[in-house]
CSV table of C-alpha atoms in Angstrom, one decimal:
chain,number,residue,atom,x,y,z
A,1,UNK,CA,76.6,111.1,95.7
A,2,UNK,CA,74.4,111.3,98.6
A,3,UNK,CA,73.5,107.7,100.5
A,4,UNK,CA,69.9,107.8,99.7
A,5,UNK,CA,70.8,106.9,96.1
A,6,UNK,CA,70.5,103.8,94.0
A,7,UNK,CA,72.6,102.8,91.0
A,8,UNK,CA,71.0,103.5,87.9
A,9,UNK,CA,69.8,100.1,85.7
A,10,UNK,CA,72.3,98.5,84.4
A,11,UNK,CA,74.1,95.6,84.8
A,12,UNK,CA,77.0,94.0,87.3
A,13,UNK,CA,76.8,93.6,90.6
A,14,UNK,CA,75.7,97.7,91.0
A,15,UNK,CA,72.1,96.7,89.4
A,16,UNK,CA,71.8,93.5,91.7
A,17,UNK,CA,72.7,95.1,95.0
A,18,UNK,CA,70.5,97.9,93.8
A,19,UNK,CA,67.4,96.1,92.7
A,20,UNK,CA,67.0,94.5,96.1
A,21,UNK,CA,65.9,90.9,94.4
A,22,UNK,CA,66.6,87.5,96.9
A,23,UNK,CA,70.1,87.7,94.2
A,24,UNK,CA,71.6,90.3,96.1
A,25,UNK,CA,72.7,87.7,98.9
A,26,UNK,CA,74.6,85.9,96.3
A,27,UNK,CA,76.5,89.2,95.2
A,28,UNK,CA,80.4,89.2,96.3
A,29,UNK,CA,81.3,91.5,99.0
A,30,UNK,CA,84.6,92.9,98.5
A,31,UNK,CA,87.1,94.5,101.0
A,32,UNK,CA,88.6,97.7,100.0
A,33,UNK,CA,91.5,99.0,101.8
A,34,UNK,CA,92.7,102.9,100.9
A,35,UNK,CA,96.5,103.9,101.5
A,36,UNK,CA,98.4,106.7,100.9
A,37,UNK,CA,102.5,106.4,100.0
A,38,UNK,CA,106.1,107.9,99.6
A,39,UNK,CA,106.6,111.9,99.7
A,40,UNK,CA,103.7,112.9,97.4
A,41,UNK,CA,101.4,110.9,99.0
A,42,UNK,CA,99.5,109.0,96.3
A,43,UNK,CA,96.6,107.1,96.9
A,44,UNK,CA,96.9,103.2,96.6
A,45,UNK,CA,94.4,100.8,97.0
A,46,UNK,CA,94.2,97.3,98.0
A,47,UNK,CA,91.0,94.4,97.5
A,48,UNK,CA,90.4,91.9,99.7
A,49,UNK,CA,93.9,92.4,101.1
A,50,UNK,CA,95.9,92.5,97.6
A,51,UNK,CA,97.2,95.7,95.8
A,52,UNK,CA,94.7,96.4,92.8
A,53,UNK,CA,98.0,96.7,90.9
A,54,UNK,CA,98.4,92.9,91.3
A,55,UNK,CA,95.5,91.9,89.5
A,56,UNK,CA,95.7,94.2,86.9
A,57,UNK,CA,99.5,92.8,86.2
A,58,UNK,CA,97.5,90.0,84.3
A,59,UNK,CA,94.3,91.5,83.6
A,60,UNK,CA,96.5,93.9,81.0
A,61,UNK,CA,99.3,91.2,79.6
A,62,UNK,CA,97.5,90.5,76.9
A,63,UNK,CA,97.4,94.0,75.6
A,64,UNK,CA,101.0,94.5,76.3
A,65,UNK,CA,101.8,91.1,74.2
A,66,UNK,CA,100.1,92.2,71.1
A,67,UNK,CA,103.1,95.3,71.2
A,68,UNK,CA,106.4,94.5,69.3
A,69,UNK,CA,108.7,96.1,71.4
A,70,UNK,CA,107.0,94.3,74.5
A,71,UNK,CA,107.6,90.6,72.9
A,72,UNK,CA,111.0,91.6,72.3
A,73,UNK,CA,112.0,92.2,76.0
A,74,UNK,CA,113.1,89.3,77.8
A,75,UNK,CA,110.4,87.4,80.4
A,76,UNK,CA,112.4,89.4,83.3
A,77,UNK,CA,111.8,92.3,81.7
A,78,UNK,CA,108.1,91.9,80.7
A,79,UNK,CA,107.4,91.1,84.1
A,80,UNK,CA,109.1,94.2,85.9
A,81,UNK,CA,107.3,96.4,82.6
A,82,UNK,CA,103.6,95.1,83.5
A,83,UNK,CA,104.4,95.6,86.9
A,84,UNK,CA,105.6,99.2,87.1
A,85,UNK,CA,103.0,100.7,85.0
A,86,UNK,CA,100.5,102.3,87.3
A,87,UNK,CA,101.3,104.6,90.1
A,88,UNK,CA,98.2,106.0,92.7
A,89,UNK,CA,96.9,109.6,92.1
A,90,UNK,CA,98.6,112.6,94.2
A,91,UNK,CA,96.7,115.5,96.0
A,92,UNK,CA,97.7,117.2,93.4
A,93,UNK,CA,95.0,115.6,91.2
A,94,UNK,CA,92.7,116.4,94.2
A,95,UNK,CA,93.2,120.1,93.3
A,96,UNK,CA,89.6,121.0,94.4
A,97,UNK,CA,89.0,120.8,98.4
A,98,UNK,CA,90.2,118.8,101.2
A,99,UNK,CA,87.0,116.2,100.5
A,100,UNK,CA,88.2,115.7,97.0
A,101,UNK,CA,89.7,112.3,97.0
A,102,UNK,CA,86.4,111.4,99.0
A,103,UNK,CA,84.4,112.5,96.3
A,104,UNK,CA,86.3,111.1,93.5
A,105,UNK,CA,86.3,108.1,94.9
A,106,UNK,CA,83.1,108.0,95.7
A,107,UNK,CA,81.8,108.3,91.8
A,108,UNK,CA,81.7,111.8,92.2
A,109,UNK,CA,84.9,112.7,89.7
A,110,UNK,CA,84.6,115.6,87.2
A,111,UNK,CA,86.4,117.5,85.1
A,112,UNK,CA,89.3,116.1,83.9
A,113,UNK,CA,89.6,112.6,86.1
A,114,UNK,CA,86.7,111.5,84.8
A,115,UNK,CA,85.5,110.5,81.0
A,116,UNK,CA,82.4,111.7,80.2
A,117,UNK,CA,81.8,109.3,77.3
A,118,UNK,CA,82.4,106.1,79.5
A,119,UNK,CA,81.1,107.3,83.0
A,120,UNK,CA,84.4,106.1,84.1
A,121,UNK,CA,86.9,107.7,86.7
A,122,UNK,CA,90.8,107.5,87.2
A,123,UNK,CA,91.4,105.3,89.6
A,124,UNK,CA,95.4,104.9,88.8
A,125,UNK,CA,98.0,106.7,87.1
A,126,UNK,CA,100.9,106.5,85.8
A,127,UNK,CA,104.3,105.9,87.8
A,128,UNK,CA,106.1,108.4,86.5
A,129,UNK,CA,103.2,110.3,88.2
A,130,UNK,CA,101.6,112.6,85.6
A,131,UNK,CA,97.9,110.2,85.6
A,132,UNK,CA,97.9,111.2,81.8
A,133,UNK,CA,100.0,109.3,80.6
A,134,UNK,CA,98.5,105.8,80.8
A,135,UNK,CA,95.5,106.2,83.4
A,136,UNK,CA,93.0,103.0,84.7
A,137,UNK,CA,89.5,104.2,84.6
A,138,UNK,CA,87.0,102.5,86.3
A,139,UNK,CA,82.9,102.7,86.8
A,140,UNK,CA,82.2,103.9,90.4
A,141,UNK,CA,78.6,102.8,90.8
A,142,UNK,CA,77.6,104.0,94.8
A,143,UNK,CA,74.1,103.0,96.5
A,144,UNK,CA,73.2,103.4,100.0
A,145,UNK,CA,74.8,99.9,100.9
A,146,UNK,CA,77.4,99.2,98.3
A,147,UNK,CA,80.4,100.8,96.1
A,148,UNK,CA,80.9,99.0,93.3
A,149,UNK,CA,84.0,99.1,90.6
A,150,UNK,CA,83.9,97.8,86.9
A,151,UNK,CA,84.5,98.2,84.0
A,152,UNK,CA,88.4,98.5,84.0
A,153,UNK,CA,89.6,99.9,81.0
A,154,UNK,CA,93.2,101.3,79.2
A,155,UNK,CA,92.1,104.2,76.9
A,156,UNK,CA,95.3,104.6,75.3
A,157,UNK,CA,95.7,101.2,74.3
A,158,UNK,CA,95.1,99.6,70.8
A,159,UNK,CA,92.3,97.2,72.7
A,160,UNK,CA,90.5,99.6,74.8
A,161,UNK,CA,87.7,97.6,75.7
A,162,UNK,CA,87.2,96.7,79.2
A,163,UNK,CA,89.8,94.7,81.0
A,164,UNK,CA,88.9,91.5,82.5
A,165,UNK,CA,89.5,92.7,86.3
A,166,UNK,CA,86.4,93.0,88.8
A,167,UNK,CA,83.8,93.9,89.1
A,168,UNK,CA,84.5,94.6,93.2
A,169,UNK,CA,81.1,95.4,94.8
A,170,UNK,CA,82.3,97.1,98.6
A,171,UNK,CA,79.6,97.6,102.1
A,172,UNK,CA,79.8,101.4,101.6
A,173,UNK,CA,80.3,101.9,105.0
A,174,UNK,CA,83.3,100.1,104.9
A,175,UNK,CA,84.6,101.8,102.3
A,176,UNK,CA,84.1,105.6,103.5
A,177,UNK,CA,85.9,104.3,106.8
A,178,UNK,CA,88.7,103.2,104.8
A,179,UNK,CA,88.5,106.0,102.6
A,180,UNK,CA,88.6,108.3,105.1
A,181,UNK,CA,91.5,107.2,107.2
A,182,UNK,CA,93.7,106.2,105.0
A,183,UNK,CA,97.0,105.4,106.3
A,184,UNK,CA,100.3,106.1,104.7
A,185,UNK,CA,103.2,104.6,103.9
A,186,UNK,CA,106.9,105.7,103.5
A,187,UNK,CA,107.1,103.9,100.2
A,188,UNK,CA,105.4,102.1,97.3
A,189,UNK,CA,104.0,98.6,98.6
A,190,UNK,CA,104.6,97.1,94.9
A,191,UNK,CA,108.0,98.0,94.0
């Protein structure tokens, strides 16, 4: 997406950055932090100084609880489930040029990291690492002065509506820094 663009009409806090109304002031401004860790390098991310993971712990609970076998683990073991189910994407998902990750994370997915029908990217995987098996898609809406995420959502899951998480609206030149220079970790910050 090049910088001169504006996000299309619609709502969230994409269409209020984006229609330049005395609202905008009053839209949240979001830090986003990018990381890379452990041997394959998988991309993390963190808001406003928390790992996106964290949030999402409780923002996808309630679809875990409507599953029998979840409601029969213990509370120990519900916890560590819901809290060792998403895993960052690898270079290897960034198959297609240095500037991939960049791009994908920039709204510019295709192919097969980003769902047609929903305008929605991956922006987590699995942990076992294959992103397949239980991706977290999100809208990446980018304007000239913002990047914004919504619209969270579990396609694999019995309730795949959108998960109450976000929406995050991020200063875009904020966010290409951190995007850019990501720094890396020996191993996975939420284990």
């Amino acid at each position: 997406m090049g910088r001169g663009l504006r996000a299309p009409v619609g709502g969230g806090c994409a269409r209020r950055w984006a229609e330049g109304s005395a609202g905008e002031q009053n839209a949240a401004v979001h830090r986003i932090e990018f990381f890379t860790y452990g041997a394959n390098a998988r991309w993390g991310v963190r808001v406003d100084g928390t790992d996106l993971r964290e949030p999402l712990v409780d923002a996808v609970r309630g679809v875990w609880e409507a599953e029998d076998f979840f409601r029969e683990k213990s509370p120990q073991e519900r916890e560590q489930f819901l809290r060792h189910q998403y895993g960052g994407l690898t270079a290897e998902d960034f198959a297609d040029g240095p500037d991939a990750a960049a791009r994908h994370f920039l709204g510019g997915a295709r192919g097969r990291l980003w769902d047609l029908a929903t305008g929605t990217t991956v922006v987590l995987g699995c942990v076992c690492g294959v992103w397949e098996c239980g991706p977290l898609y999100a809208r990446i809406d980018a304007t000239a002065d913002t990047v914004t995420w919504s619209g969270f959502r579990m396609p694999y899951r019995p309730v795949g509506d959108v998960l109450p998480l976000g929406p995050y609206a991020f200063d875009r030149d904020a966010y290409v820094r951190a995007l850019t220079h990501p720094p890396h970790l020996t191993e996975d910050p939420f284990s």
